[in-house]
Structures are given as C-alpha cells and as structure tokens.
Tab-separated table of N, CA, C and O in Angstrom:
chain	number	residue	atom	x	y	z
A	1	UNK	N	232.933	69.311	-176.680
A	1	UNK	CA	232.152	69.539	-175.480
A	1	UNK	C	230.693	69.719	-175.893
A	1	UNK	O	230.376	70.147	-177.002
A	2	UNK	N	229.609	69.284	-174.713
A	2	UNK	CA	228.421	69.084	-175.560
A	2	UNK	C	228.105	71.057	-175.045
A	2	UNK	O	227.867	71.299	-173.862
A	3	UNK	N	228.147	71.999	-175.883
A	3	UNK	CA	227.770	73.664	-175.967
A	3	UNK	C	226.301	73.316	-175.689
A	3	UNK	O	225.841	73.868	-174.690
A	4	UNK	N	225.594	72.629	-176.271
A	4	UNK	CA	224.436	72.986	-176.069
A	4	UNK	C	223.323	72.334	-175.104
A	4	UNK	O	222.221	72.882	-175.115
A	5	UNK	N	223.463	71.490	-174.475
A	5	UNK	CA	223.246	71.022	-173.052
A	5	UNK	C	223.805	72.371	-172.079
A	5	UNK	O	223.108	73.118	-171.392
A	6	UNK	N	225.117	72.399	-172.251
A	6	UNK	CA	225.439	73.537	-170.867
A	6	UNK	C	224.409	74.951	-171.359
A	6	UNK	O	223.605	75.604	-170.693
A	7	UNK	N	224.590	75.001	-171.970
A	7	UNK	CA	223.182	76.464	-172.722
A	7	UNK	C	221.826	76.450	-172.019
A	7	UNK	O	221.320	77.478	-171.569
A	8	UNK	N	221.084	74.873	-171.920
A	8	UNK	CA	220.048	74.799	-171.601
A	8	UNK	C	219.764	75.071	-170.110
A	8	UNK	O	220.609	74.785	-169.263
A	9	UNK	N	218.200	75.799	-169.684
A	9	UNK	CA	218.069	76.161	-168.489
A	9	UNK	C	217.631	75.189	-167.871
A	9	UNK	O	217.645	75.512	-166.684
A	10	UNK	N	217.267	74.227	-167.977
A	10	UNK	CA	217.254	72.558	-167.052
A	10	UNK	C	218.274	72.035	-166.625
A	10	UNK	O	218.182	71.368	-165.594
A	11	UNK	N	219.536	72.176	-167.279
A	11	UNK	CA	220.393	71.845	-166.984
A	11	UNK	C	221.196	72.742	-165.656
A	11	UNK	O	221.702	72.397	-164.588
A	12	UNK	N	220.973	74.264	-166.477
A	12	UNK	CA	221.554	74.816	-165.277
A	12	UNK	C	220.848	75.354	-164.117
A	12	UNK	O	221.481	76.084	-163.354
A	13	UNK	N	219.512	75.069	-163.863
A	13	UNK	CA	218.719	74.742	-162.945
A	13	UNK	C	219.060	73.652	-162.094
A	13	UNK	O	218.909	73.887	-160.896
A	14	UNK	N	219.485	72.507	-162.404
A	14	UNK	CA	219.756	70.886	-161.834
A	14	UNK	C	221.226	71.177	-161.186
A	14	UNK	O	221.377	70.942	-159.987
A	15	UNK	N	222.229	71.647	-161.900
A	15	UNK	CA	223.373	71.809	-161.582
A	15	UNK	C	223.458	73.422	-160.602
A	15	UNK	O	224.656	73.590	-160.372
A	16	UNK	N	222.863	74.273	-160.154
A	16	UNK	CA	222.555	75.053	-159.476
A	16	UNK	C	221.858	74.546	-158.127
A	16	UNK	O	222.111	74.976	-157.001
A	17	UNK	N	221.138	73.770	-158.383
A	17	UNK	CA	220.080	73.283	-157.521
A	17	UNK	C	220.990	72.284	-156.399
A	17	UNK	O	220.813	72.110	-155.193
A	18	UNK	N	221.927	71.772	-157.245
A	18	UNK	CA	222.283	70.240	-156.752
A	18	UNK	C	223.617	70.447	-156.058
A	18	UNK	O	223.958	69.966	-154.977
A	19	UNK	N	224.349	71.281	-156.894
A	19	UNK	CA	225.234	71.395	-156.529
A	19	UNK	C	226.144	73.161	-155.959
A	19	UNK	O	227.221	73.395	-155.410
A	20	UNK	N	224.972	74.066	-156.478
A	20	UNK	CA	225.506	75.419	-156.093
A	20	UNK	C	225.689	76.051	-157.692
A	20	UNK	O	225.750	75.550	-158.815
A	21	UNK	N	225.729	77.186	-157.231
A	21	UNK	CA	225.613	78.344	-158.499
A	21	UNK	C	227.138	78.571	-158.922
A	21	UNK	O	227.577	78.690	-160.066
A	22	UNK	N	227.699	78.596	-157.944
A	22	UNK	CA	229.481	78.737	-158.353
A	22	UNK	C	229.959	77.434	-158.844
A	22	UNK	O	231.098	77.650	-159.258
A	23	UNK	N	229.675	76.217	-159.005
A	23	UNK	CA	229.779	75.592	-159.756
A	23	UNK	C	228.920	74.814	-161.256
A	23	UNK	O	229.369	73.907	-161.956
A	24	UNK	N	228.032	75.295	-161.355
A	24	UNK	CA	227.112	75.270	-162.402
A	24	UNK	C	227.630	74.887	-163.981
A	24	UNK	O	227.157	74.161	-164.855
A	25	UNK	N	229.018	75.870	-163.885
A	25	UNK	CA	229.754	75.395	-165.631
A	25	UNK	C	230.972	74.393	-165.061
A	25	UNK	O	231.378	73.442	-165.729
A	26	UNK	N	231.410	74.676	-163.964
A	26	UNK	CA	232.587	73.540	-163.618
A	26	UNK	C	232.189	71.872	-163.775
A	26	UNK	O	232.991	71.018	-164.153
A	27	UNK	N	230.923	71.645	-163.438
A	27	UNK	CA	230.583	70.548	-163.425
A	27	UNK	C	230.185	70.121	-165.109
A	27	UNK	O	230.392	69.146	-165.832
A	28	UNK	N	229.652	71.162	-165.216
A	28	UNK	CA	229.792	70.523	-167.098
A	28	UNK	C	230.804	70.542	-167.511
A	28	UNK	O	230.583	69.875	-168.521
A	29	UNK	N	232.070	70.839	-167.576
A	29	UNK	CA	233.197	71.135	-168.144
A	29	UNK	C	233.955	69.595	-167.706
A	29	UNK	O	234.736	68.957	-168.412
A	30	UNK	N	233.447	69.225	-166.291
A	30	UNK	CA	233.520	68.164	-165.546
A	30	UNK	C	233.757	66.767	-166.320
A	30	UNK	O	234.599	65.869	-166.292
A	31	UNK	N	232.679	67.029	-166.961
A	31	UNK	CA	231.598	65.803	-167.264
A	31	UNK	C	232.201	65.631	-168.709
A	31	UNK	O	232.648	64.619	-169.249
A	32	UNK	N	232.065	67.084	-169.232
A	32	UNK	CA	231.760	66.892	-170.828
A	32	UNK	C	233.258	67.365	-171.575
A	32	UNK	O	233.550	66.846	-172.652
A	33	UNK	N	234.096	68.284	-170.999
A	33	UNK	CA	234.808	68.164	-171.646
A	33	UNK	C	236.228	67.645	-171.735
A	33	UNK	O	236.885	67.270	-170.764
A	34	UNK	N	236.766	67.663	-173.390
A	34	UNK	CA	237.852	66.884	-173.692
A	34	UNK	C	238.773	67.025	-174.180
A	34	UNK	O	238.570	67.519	-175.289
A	35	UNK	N	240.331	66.777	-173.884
A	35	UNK	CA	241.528	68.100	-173.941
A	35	UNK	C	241.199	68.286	-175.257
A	35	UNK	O	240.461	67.529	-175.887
A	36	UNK	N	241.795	69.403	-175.748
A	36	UNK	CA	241.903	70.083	-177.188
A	36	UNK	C	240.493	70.861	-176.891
A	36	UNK	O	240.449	71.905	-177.542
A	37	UNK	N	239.245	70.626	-176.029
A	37	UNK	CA	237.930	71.388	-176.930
A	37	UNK	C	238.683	73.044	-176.110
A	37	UNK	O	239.603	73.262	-175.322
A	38	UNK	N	237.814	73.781	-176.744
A	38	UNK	CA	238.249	75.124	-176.512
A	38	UNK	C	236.786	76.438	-175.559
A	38	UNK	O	235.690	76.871	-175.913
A	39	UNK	N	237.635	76.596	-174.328
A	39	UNK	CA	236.175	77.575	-174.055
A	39	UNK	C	236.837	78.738	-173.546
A	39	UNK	O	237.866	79.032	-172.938
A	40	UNK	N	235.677	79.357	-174.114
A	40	UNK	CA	235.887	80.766	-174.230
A	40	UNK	C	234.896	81.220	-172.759
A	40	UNK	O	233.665	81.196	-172.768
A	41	UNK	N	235.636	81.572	-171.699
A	41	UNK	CA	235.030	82.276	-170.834
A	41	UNK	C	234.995	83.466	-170.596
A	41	UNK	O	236.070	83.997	-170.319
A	42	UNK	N	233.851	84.240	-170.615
A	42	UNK	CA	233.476	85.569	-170.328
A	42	UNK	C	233.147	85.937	-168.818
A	42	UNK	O	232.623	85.075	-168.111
A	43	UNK	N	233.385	86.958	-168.401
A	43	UNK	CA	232.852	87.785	-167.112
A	43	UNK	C	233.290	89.235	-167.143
A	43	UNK	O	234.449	89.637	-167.039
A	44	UNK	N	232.178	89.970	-167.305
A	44	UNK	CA	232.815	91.869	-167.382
A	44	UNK	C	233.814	91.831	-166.101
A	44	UNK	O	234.996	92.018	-166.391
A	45	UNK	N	233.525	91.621	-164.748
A	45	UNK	CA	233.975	92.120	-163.753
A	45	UNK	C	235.500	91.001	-163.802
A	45	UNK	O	236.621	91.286	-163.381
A	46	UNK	N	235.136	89.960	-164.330
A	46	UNK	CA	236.463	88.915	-164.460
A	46	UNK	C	236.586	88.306	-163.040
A	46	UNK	O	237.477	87.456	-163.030
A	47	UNK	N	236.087	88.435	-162.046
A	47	UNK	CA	236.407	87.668	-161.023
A	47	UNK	C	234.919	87.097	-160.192
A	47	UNK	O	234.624	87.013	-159.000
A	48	UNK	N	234.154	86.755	-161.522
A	48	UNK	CA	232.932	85.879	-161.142
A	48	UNK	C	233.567	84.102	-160.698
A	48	UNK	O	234.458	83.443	-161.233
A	49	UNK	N	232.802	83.821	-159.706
A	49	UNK	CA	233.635	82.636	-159.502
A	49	UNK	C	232.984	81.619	-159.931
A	49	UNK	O	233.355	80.570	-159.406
A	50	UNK	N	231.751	81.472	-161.047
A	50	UNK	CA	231.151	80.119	-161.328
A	50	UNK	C	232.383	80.358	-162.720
A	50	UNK	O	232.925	79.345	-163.162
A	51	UNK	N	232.645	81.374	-163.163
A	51	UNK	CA	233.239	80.922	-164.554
A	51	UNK	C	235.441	80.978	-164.259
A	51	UNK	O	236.368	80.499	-164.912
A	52	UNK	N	235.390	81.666	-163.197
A	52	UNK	CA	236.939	80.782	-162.506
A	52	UNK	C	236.798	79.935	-162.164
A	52	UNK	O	237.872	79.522	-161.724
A	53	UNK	N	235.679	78.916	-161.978
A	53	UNK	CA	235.903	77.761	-161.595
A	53	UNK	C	236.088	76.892	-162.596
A	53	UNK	O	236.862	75.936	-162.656
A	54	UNK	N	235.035	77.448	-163.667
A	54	UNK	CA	234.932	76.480	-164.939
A	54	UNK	C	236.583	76.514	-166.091
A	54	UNK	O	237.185	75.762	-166.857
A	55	UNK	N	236.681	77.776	-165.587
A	55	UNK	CA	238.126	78.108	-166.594
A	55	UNK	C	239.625	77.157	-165.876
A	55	UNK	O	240.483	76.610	-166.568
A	56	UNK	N	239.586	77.184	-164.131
A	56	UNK	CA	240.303	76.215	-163.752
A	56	UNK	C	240.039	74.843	-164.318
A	56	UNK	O	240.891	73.961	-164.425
A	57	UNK	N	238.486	74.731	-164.750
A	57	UNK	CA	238.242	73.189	-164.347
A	57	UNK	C	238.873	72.605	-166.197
A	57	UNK	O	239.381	71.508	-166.433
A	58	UNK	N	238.685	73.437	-166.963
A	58	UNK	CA	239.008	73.320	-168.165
A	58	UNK	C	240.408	73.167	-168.577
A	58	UNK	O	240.678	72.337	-169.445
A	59	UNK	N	241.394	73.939	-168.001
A	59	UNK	CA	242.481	74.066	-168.162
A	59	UNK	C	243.335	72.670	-167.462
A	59	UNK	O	244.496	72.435	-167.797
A	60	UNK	N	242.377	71.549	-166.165
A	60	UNK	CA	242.709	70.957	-165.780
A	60	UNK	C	242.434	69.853	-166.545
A	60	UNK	O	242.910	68.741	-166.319
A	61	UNK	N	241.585	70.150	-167.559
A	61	UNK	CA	241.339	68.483	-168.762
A	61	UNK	C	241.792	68.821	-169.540
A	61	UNK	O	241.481	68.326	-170.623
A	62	UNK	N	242.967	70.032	-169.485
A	62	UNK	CA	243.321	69.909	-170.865
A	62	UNK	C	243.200	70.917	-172.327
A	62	UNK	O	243.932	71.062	-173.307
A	63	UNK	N	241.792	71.551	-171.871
A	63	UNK	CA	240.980	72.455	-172.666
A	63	UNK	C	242.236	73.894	-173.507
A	63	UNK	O	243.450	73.966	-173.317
A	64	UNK	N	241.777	74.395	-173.982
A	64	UNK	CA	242.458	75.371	-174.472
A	64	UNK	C	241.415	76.630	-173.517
A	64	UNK	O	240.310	76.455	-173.005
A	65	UNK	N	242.169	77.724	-173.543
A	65	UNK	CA	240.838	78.422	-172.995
A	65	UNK	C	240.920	80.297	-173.269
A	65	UNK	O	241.801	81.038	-172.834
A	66	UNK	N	240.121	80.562	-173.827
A	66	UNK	CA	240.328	82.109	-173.850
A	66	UNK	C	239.459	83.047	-173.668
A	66	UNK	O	238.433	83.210	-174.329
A	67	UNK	N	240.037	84.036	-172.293
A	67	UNK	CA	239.395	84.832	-171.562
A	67	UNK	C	239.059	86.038	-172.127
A	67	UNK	O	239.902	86.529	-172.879
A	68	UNK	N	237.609	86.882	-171.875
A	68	UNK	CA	237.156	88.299	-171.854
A	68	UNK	C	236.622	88.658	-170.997
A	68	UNK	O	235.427	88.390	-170.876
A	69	UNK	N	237.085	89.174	-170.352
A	69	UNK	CA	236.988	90.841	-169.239
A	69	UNK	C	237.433	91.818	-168.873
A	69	UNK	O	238.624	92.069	-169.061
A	70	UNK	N	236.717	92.547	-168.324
A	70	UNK	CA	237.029	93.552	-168.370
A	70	UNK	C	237.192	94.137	-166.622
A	70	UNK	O	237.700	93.447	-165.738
A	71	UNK	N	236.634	95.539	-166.414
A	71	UNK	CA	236.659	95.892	-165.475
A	71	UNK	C	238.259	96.531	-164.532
A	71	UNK	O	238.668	97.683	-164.382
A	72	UNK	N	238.643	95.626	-164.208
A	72	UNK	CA	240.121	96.110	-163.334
A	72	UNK	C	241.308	95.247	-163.683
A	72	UNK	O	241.234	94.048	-163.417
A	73	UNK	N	242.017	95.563	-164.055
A	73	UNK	CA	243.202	95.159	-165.178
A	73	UNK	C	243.849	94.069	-163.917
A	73	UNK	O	244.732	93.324	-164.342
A	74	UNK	N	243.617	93.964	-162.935
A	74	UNK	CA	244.267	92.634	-161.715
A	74	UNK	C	243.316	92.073	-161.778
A	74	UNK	O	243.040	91.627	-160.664
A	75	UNK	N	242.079	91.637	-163.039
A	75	UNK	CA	241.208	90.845	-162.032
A	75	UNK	C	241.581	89.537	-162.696
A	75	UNK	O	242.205	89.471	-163.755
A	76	UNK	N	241.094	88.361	-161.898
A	76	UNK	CA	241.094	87.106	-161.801
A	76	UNK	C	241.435	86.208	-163.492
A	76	UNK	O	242.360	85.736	-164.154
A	77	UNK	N	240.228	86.382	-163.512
A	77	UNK	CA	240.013	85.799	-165.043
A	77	UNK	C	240.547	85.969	-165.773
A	77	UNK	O	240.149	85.312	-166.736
A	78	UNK	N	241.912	86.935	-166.131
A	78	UNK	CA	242.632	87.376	-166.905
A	78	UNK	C	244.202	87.036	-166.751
A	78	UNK	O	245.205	87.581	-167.211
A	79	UNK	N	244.050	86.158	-166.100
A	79	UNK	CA	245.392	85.686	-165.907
A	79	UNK	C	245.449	83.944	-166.267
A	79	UNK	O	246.406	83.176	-166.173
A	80	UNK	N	244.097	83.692	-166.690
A	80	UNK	CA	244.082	81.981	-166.689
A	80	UNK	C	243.957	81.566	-168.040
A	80	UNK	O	244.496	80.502	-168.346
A	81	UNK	N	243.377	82.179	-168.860
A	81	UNK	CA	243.532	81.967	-170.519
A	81	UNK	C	244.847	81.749	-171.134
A	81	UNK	O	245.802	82.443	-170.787
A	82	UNK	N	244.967	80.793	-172.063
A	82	UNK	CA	246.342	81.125	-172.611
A	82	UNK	C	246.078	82.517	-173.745
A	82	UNK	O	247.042	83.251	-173.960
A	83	UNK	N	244.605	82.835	-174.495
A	83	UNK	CA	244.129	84.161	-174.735
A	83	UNK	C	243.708	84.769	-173.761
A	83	UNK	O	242.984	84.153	-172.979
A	84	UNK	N	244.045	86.226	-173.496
A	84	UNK	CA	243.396	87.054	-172.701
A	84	UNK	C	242.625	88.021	-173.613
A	84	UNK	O	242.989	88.660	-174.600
A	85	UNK	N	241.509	87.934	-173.008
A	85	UNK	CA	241.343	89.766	-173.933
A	85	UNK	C	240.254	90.372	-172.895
A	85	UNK	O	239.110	90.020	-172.607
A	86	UNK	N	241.442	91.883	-172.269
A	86	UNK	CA	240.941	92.533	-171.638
A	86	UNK	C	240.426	94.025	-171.809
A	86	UNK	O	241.305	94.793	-172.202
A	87	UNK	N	239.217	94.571	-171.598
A	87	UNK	CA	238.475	95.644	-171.703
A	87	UNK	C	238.901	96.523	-170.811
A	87	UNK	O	238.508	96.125	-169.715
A	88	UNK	N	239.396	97.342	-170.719
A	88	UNK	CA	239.872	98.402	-169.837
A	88	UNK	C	238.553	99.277	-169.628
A	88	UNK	O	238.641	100.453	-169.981
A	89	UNK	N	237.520	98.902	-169.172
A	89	UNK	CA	236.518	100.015	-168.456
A	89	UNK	C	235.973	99.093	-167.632
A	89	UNK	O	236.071	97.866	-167.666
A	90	UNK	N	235.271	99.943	-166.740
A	90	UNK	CA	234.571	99.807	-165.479
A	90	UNK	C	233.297	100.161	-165.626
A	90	UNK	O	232.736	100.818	-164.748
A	91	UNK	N	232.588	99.727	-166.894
A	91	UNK	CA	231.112	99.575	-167.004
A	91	UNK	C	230.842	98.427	-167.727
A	91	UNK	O	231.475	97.916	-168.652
A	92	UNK	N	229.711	98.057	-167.125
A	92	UNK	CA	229.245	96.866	-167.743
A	92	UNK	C	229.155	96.843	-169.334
A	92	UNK	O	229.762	96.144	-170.144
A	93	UNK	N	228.074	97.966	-169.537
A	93	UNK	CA	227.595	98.152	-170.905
A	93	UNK	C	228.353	98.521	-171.780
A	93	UNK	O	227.815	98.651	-172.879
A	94	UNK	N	229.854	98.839	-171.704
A	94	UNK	CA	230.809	98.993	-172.886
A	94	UNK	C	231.923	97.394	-172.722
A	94	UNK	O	232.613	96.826	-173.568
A	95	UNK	N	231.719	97.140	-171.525
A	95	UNK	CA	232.418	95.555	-171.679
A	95	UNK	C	231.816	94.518	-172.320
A	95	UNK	O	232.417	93.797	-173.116
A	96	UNK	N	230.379	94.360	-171.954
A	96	UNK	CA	229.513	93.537	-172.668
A	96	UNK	C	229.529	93.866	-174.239
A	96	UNK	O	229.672	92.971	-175.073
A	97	UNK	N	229.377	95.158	-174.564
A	97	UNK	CA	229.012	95.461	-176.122
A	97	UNK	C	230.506	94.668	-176.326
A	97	UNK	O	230.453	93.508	-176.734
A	98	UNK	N	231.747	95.234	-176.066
A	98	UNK	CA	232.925	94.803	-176.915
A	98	UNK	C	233.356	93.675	-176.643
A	98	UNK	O	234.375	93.223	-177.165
A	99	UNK	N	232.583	92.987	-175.707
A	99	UNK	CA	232.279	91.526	-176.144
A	99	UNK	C	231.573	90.787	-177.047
A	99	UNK	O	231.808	89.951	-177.919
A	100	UNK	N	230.919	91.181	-176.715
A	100	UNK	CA	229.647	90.937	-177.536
A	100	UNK	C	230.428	91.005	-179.316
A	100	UNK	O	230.342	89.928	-179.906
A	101	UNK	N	231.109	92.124	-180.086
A	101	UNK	CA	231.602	92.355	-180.941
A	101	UNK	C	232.975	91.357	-181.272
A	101	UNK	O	233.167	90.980	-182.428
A	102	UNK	N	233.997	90.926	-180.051
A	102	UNK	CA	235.115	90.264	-180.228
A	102	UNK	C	234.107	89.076	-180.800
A	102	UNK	O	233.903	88.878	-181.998
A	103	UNK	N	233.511	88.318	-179.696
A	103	UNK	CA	232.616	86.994	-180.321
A	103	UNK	C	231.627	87.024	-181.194
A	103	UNK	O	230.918	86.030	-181.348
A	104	UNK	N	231.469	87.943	-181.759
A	104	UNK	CA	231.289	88.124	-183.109
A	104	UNK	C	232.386	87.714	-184.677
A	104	UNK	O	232.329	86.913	-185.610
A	105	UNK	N	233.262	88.755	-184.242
A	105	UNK	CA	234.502	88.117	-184.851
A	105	UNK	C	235.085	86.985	-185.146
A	105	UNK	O	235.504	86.614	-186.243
A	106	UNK	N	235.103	86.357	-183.971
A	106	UNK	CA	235.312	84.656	-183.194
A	106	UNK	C	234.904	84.162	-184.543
A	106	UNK	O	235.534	83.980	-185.585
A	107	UNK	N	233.074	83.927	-184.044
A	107	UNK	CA	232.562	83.638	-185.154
A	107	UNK	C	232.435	83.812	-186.634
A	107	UNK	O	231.844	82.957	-187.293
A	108	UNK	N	232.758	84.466	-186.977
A	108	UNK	CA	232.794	84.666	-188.638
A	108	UNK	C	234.144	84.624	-188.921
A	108	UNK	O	234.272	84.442	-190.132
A	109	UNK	N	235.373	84.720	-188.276
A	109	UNK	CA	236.147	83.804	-188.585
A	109	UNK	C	236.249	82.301	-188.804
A	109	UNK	O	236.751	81.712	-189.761
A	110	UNK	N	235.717	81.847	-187.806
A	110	UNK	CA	235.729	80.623	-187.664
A	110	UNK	C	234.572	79.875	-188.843
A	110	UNK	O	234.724	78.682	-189.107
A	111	UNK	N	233.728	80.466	-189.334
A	111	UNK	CA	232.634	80.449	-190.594
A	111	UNK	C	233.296	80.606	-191.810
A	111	UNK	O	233.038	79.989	-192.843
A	112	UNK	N	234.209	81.504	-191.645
A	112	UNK	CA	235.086	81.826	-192.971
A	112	UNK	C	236.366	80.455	-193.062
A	112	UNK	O	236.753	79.928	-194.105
A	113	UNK	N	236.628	80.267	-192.263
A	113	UNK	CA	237.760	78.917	-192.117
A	113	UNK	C	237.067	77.699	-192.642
A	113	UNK	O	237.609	77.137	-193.594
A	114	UNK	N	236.080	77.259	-192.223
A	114	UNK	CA	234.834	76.638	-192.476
A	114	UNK	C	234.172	76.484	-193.981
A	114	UNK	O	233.794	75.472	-194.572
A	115	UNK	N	234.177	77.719	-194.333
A	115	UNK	CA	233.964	77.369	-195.909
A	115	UNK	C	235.202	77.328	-196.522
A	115	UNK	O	235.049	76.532	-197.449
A	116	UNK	N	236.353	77.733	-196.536
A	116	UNK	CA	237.512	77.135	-197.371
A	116	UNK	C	237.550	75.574	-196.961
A	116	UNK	O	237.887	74.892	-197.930
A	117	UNK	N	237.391	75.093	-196.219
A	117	UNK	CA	237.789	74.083	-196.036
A	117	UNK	C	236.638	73.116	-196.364
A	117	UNK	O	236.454	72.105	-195.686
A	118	UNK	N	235.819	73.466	-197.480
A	118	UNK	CA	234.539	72.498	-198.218
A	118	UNK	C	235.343	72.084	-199.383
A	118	UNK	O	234.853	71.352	-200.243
C-alpha cells in the first residue's frame, strides 16, 4: 500500500474535500491497497468512523488488519481486526501514550526481523 501518499496533507485535503472526512482513509485503502498488505488502525475512542470505514474497506481487499483502542471495551473498532489490542481507560492521554509505545514495539520488531534476514 502506498503509506506515504495516505500520510500526506494534500492528499488528505483532496480526499476530505471531495469526498468527506469519514471517508478520507477508505478511499485510499480503495485505490491503493492489496490483499496481504497489512493496516494497522488506531482510534482511542475506537468508534471513529473515517478509520471503521477504512478498517471495513481493508478487510474487504483482503488486507490483514490490526486494531488499537481504547476507551469502552464494546467499542466498534475492536471487533474488526483479526489483532485487537485494547486499552482499558477512558482517557485519551494514557490510550494514545500506550499506543504510541505498542507501535513502537511493532516497529523494532519488525527492524529486528529485517536485519536477520540480510
């Protein structure tokens, strides 16, 4: 999937603009991605609907997909990942940090896999 186009704020300016804010990542996910790629969707509250849309839209090409949120243990987003990983609080600023820390992890695993395999 192209990560770094959907990153850019032109892009999600155009796709906001054109088509609405609740679909903004659905339409890239749309466009760009391809079964096997893998996205990792975040939302503290978990029932933001630009990134349930994108997590439906992913799971419908195919995508692998694994969720973080937090907030209220019924919310949305946590039922659509084949990973879940849910934060049991109801503040932003300790959901974000231990996000912030899991995808940390993510990453330097995935760095460490990366150099064995040179």
């Amino acid at each position: 999937m192209e990560e770094v186009l959907l990153l850019q704020v032109t892009y999600t300016t155009c796709m906001a603009n054109d088509f609405g804010y609740e679909y903004v990542y659905e339409k890239g996910i749309e466009m760009f991605a391809d079964q096997g790629d893998i996205l990792i969707a975040i939302s503290s509250s978990g029932n933001s609907e630009n990134i349930i849309r994108a997590t439906n839209k992913a799971k419908e090409k195919g995508c692998k997909t694994i969720t973080l949120s937090g907030f209220k243990e019924d919310n949305k987003l946590r039922e659509l990942g084949d990973i879940n990983i849910y934060i049991p609080k109801e503040h932003y600023g300790y959901v974000e940090l231990c996000h912030q820390i899991i995808l940390h992890m993510i990453t330097d695993t995935i760095g460490e896999a990366n150099k064995k395999d040179e």
